[in-house]
Amino acid sequence: MAIFSDLGIQHSNVHVNLSSEALIQLSLETDKGSALSDTGALMVYSGEKTGRSPKDKRIVLEESTKEHINWGDVNQPIDPASFNQAKNNAIAYFNTCKDLFIVDGYAVWDKKNTIKVRIICTKAYHALFMYNMLIRPTQQELANFGTPDYILYNAGATSADMSIKGITSTTSIQLSFEQKEILIFGTEYAGEMKKAIFSLLNYLMPLKQILSMHCSANESEIGEVSLFFGLSGTGKTTLSADPRRKLIGDDEHIWSDNGISNIEGGCYAKVINLESEKEPEIYQAIRKGTILENVVYNPTSNKVDYTNKSITENTRGGYPIEFINNAKTPCIGSHPNHIIFLTCDAFGVLPPISAINSEQAQYHFISGYTAKVAGTEMG
């Protein structure tokens, strides 16, 4: 389509901002192994990678941003020339694919800090995943969307070129703040896209004196806000989906002078051992429009076996936040009244529940004691 020719994309079959229903149908037709569960959710497989690949992330070393980044094992640099070479590879790959999908959406509900994001990908299920996870524009907002602030190129179905300087694996996630672009190669795990947007905001928000937070949030009937901090798998999504409280968000937020705001328009829940009795809000959200990633199901009944972790322990469900009955939209709240740190303490260092003062809270927030949960990261 001509509107993307300025990006080097010369493709005759670009699907732009399709509905959830259309993306589900295309996924069933084009994504290998996809099927509908007995509740109508779209079941898909991410291939070899069933978790994130943090060791394969790179940030472009640029004059305008390099002094603001804490370089090291987590934030590893890559040259601008290498990024541009990889981007050309992504576009060349796009032009060989049968289908291309464009999804436009917003990140951050707080209007003062909202950014416009465009996703370009080759899989219908990836498009549906980001349709669920970004804040969904109205038809009028789409008509006036204009130029996005950031573009994510998901070429995850093809390998990264290891001959390019700085790329050390066939999997590569690269972020350029100057070019306002993100590249993904060598992984079809959908969570890589949402975390790439979070990485972006982890840089942008602190520069505006705003705290970006890996936490869930909910609100009481009288407007008191609670935050739940913790690594993936420690219980943020489960604890925030409380029938007695309004859900603000399950994973990513910012805290500004105005209060807190969800970054996302959806939830990405771990569904291993999911039971209707223990997590009723999440269980009922697994329906038409939801993506179930890497679950095992009965091929006769299409009923999901949530206890089966033969593919991965990191089985996931991705759905729009309004699939939770008591979700609060817009997903914003006042300054928090309660802050809870969740750990998966495999060593018995901490008592089951600890009440801590503000100095201890600062210490534990910075030190971030926990234990990583199996399956959420590759390796």
XYZ file of C-alpha atoms in Angstrom:
379
model
C 0.000 0.000 0.000
C 1.260 3.439 -0.937
C 0.766 4.885 2.550
C 3.621 2.693 3.843
C 5.949 3.112 0.862
C 7.886 5.794 2.768
C 8.965 2.993 5.131
C 10.185 0.910 2.199
C 7.211 -1.434 2.436
C 6.022 -2.456 -1.023
C 3.246 -4.903 -0.299
C -0.110 -5.508 -1.921
C -1.767 -7.346 0.976
C -1.561 -5.080 4.025
C -4.343 -5.491 6.602
C -4.758 -2.162 8.420
C -6.508 -1.906 11.786
C -8.799 -4.893 11.344
C -11.457 -5.788 13.898
C -10.912 -8.492 16.492
C -13.314 -10.777 14.607
C -11.457 -10.347 11.303
C -8.071 -11.009 12.929
C -9.379 -14.168 14.600
C -10.633 -15.480 11.268
C -7.357 -14.674 9.512
C -5.369 -16.320 12.301
C -7.411 -19.511 11.942
C -6.685 -19.444 8.207
C -2.998 -18.456 8.270
C -1.364 -19.094 11.674
C -0.161 -22.680 11.899
C -1.802 -24.641 14.714
C -4.283 -21.965 15.763
C -7.759 -23.079 16.881
C -10.723 -21.911 18.928
C -11.169 -23.175 22.462
C -14.519 -24.433 23.742
C -15.128 -20.933 25.167
C -14.249 -19.190 21.892
C -10.724 -18.002 22.769
C -8.071 -18.144 20.030
C -5.399 -20.736 20.900
C -2.001 -20.098 19.290
C 1.604 -21.240 19.521
C 4.684 -19.027 19.651
C 7.133 -21.628 18.364
C 10.507 -22.236 19.965
C 10.439 -19.185 22.224
C 7.768 -19.375 24.927
C 9.108 -16.552 27.095
C 10.968 -13.287 26.785
C 14.636 -13.084 25.749
C 16.077 -10.233 27.878
C 19.709 -11.104 27.061
C 19.013 -10.409 23.387
C 17.789 -6.827 23.914
C 19.878 -3.955 22.596
C 19.549 -0.163 22.781
C 21.050 1.957 20.009
C 23.994 4.020 21.284
C 22.995 7.563 20.279
C 24.473 10.927 21.250
C 21.162 12.413 22.370
C 20.279 9.589 24.763
C 23.456 7.769 25.804
C 23.960 9.813 28.996
C 20.485 8.882 30.269
C 20.968 5.106 30.080
C 22.584 2.848 32.674
C 24.680 0.683 30.347
C 25.595 -2.817 31.481
C 24.362 -6.403 31.327
C 20.721 -5.272 31.091
C 21.069 -2.247 28.784
C 23.530 -3.357 26.109
C 24.424 -1.019 23.228
C 24.291 -1.535 19.477
C 25.577 0.847 16.785
C 23.170 2.971 14.710
C 24.611 1.429 11.529
C 23.826 -2.065 12.817
C 20.279 -1.010 13.690
C 19.717 0.422 10.210
C 21.088 -2.716 8.582
C 18.764 -4.866 10.697
C 15.803 -2.586 9.925
C 16.457 -2.991 6.194
C 16.450 -6.756 6.726
C 13.092 -6.533 8.519
C 11.520 -4.525 5.700
C 12.981 -6.842 3.062
C 11.452 -9.772 4.974
C 8.071 -8.020 5.198
C 8.051 -7.615 1.439
C 8.373 -11.393 0.977
C 5.490 -12.295 3.289
C 2.024 -13.238 2.082
C 0.290 -10.957 4.599
C 1.251 -7.880 6.571
C -0.704 -6.439 9.512
C -0.792 -2.892 10.854
C -2.192 -2.087 14.313
C -2.389 1.493 15.585
C -3.044 2.193 19.235
C -2.130 4.229 22.270
C 0.024 3.610 25.327
C -0.783 5.385 28.647
C -4.376 6.348 29.541
C -3.331 9.667 31.082
C -3.903 12.016 28.131
C -0.958 14.253 29.094
C 1.451 11.352 28.597
C -0.208 9.244 25.874
C 1.966 8.085 22.962
C 0.823 6.787 19.585
C 2.219 3.375 18.619
C 2.134 1.546 15.282
C 2.758 -2.213 15.129
C 3.831 -3.834 11.843
C 3.795 -7.628 11.959
C 3.373 -10.732 9.788
C 1.043 -12.811 11.948
C -2.663 -12.235 12.522
C -2.358 -13.438 16.103
C 0.382 -10.896 16.822
C -1.878 -8.166 15.453
C -4.757 -9.365 17.641
C -2.463 -9.558 20.667
C -1.418 -5.920 20.312
C -4.987 -4.890 19.473
C -5.842 -6.338 22.891
C -2.822 -4.928 24.736
C -2.714 -1.362 23.407
C -5.391 1.202 24.240
C -7.873 0.863 21.384
C -8.661 4.078 19.471
C -12.206 4.906 18.425
C -12.962 4.926 14.690
C -12.738 8.718 14.741
C -9.374 8.584 16.525
C -8.103 6.077 13.951
C -9.225 8.362 11.126
C -7.189 11.182 12.679
C -4.323 9.013 13.998
C -1.705 10.622 11.766
C 1.976 9.871 12.190
C 2.751 7.489 15.071
C 5.229 8.486 17.761
C 6.895 5.057 17.644
C 6.846 2.119 15.232
C 7.472 -1.511 16.188
C 8.634 -3.808 13.358
C 7.955 -7.412 14.361
C 9.939 -9.650 12.029
C 9.998 -12.350 14.700
C 9.322 -15.180 12.247
C 12.738 -14.649 10.665
C 16.149 -14.893 12.321
C 18.394 -11.965 13.132
C 21.517 -11.665 10.978
C 24.422 -12.600 13.266
C 26.923 -11.150 10.817
C 25.727 -7.683 11.871
C 27.967 -6.122 14.513
C 26.392 -6.318 17.974
C 23.936 -9.122 17.194
C 25.005 -12.230 19.099
C 21.973 -14.475 18.618
C 19.353 -15.349 16.029
C 16.969 -13.558 18.412
C 17.300 -9.789 18.639
C 15.186 -6.970 20.077
C 16.505 -3.488 19.274
C 15.274 -0.054 20.339
C 16.273 3.310 18.841
C 15.076 6.372 20.741
C 16.286 8.785 18.062
C 14.591 6.956 15.191
C 11.645 6.074 17.445
C 11.608 2.502 16.207
C 11.765 -1.007 17.669
C 12.853 -4.178 15.846
C 12.101 -7.797 16.797
C 13.744 -10.851 15.184
C 13.887 -14.547 15.975
C 11.053 -14.823 18.489
C 7.309 -15.127 17.960
C 6.517 -14.875 21.676
C 3.881 -12.136 21.766
C 4.916 -10.806 25.176
C 8.115 -9.484 23.612
C 6.088 -6.733 21.905
C 4.332 -5.495 25.027
C 7.566 -5.455 27.016
C 9.285 -3.523 24.215
C 6.703 -0.755 24.609
C 7.249 -0.865 28.379
C 11.022 -0.529 27.868
C 10.307 2.541 25.773
C 8.245 4.143 28.532
C 10.801 3.171 31.184
C 13.088 5.604 29.376
C 10.616 8.345 28.406
C 8.678 8.752 31.660
C 11.521 9.319 34.179
C 12.824 12.120 31.922
C 9.478 13.836 32.678
C 9.828 13.171 36.428
C 7.253 10.372 36.162
C 7.789 6.928 37.686
C 7.183 3.948 35.411
C 6.175 0.884 37.384
C 5.957 -2.878 36.830
C 2.890 -3.319 39.009
C -0.846 -3.959 39.003
C -3.383 -1.568 40.479
C -6.952 -1.588 41.716
C -9.335 0.763 43.494
C -11.811 0.437 46.353
C -15.411 1.671 46.331
C -14.283 4.898 48.027
C -11.441 5.505 45.561
C -8.481 4.169 47.560
C -5.800 2.817 45.213
C -3.529 -0.180 45.867
C -0.404 -1.054 43.887
C 1.036 -4.586 43.672
C 4.703 -4.742 42.623
C 6.419 -7.964 41.576
C 8.174 -9.848 38.808
C 6.186 -11.824 36.236
C 4.439 -14.726 37.938
C 4.391 -13.375 41.503
C 0.639 -12.682 41.531
C 0.065 -9.122 40.247
C -2.693 -10.058 37.796
C -4.373 -12.511 40.173
C -4.451 -10.176 43.185
C -5.540 -7.108 41.236
C -8.557 -8.966 39.759
C -10.559 -8.582 42.969
C -14.377 -8.718 42.673
C -14.662 -6.174 45.508
C -12.428 -3.609 43.800
C -12.203 -1.936 40.383
C -9.289 -3.096 38.225
C -7.105 -0.238 36.943
C -4.485 -2.494 35.351
C -2.619 -5.758 35.790
C 1.006 -5.075 34.831
C 2.339 -1.654 33.755
C 1.608 1.811 35.161
C 3.006 5.309 35.556
C 2.820 7.525 38.647
C 2.789 11.255 37.980
C 1.732 14.372 39.884
C -1.804 13.571 38.684
C -1.881 10.088 40.244
C -1.475 6.724 38.517
C -2.319 5.622 34.993
C -2.317 2.229 33.309
C -0.017 2.051 30.288
C -1.980 -0.713 28.560
C -5.469 -1.452 27.268
C -5.391 -5.143 28.112
C -4.208 -7.867 30.484
C -1.678 -10.657 29.967
C -2.440 -13.266 32.614
C -0.533 -16.440 33.391
C -3.085 -19.234 33.029
C -1.127 -22.211 34.318
C -3.412 -24.069 36.776
C -6.204 -21.561 36.156
C -9.405 -22.525 38.023
C -12.791 -20.818 37.986
C -13.074 -21.134 41.794
C -9.688 -19.536 42.553
C -9.551 -16.867 39.808
C -13.142 -16.368 38.603
C -12.583 -12.946 37.004
C -9.703 -14.184 34.839
C -11.434 -17.483 34.064
C -14.541 -15.751 32.695
C -12.343 -13.420 30.604
C -11.156 -16.403 28.527
C -13.685 -16.043 25.722
C -14.069 -14.822 22.160
C -11.465 -12.118 21.534
C -8.974 -13.536 24.050
C -5.695 -15.111 22.922
C -4.457 -18.245 24.715
C -0.760 -18.697 24.063
C 0.961 -22.098 24.257
C -1.810 -23.952 26.106
C -2.584 -27.638 25.580
C -6.135 -28.661 24.725
C -8.246 -31.733 23.956
C -8.497 -31.876 20.134
C -11.947 -33.448 20.326
C -13.640 -31.040 22.727
C -11.192 -28.098 22.339
C -11.282 -27.805 26.124
C -8.068 -26.361 27.567
C -6.051 -28.329 30.100
C -4.711 -25.484 32.219
C -2.656 -27.905 34.338
C -0.630 -29.092 31.344
C 2.784 -27.427 31.130
C 4.309 -29.733 28.504
C 4.836 -26.781 26.128
C 5.755 -24.263 28.816
C 4.915 -23.285 32.368
C 4.459 -19.766 31.011
C 1.026 -20.306 29.416
C -0.724 -16.969 28.886
C -4.075 -15.333 28.209
C -4.236 -11.911 26.568
C -7.521 -9.985 26.584
C -8.884 -6.405 26.560
C -9.152 -5.000 30.065
C -12.918 -4.588 29.720
C -13.172 -8.407 29.670
C -12.758 -8.087 33.449
C -16.266 -7.191 34.624
C -15.247 -4.579 37.187
C -12.484 -2.894 35.160
C -12.299 0.878 35.525
C -12.043 2.872 32.292
C -10.366 5.230 31.742
C -7.738 3.215 33.622
C -6.507 5.967 35.921
C -6.569 6.540 39.668
C -5.485 8.841 42.477
C -2.203 8.627 44.354
C -1.948 5.150 45.946
C -2.985 4.515 49.534
C -1.377 1.074 49.754
C 1.791 -0.334 48.149
C 2.390 -4.080 48.263
C 5.596 -5.850 47.182
C 5.095 -9.430 45.997
C 7.963 -11.924 45.990
C 8.299 -15.542 45.000
C 10.563 -16.294 47.921
C 12.102 -19.676 47.135
C 14.589 -19.386 50.014
C 12.437 -18.459 53.019
C 14.242 -15.172 53.608
C 11.072 -13.179 54.231
C 8.091 -13.955 56.475
C 4.837 -14.569 54.539
C 3.576 -11.034 55.253
C 5.653 -8.049 56.396
C 4.482 -4.541 57.242
C 7.346 -2.131 56.553
C 7.954 1.569 57.134
C 8.807 4.053 54.367
C 12.598 3.652 54.718
C 12.298 -0.133 54.541
C 9.936 0.209 51.572
C 12.525 2.283 49.718
C 15.202 -0.285 50.524
C 13.142 -3.266 49.346
C 11.940 -1.430 46.233
C 15.514 -0.643 45.180
C 16.983 -4.039 46.123
C 14.022 -5.865 44.548
C 14.441 -9.123 46.429
C 12.500 -11.961 44.846
C 13.114 -15.235 43.048
C 12.476 -15.638 39.342
C 9.506 -17.772 38.415
C 10.087 -20.618 35.983
C 9.182 -20.039 32.380
C 8.668 -16.270 32.114
C 12.126 -15.760 30.594
C 13.989 -18.018 28.212
C 16.981 -19.698 29.857
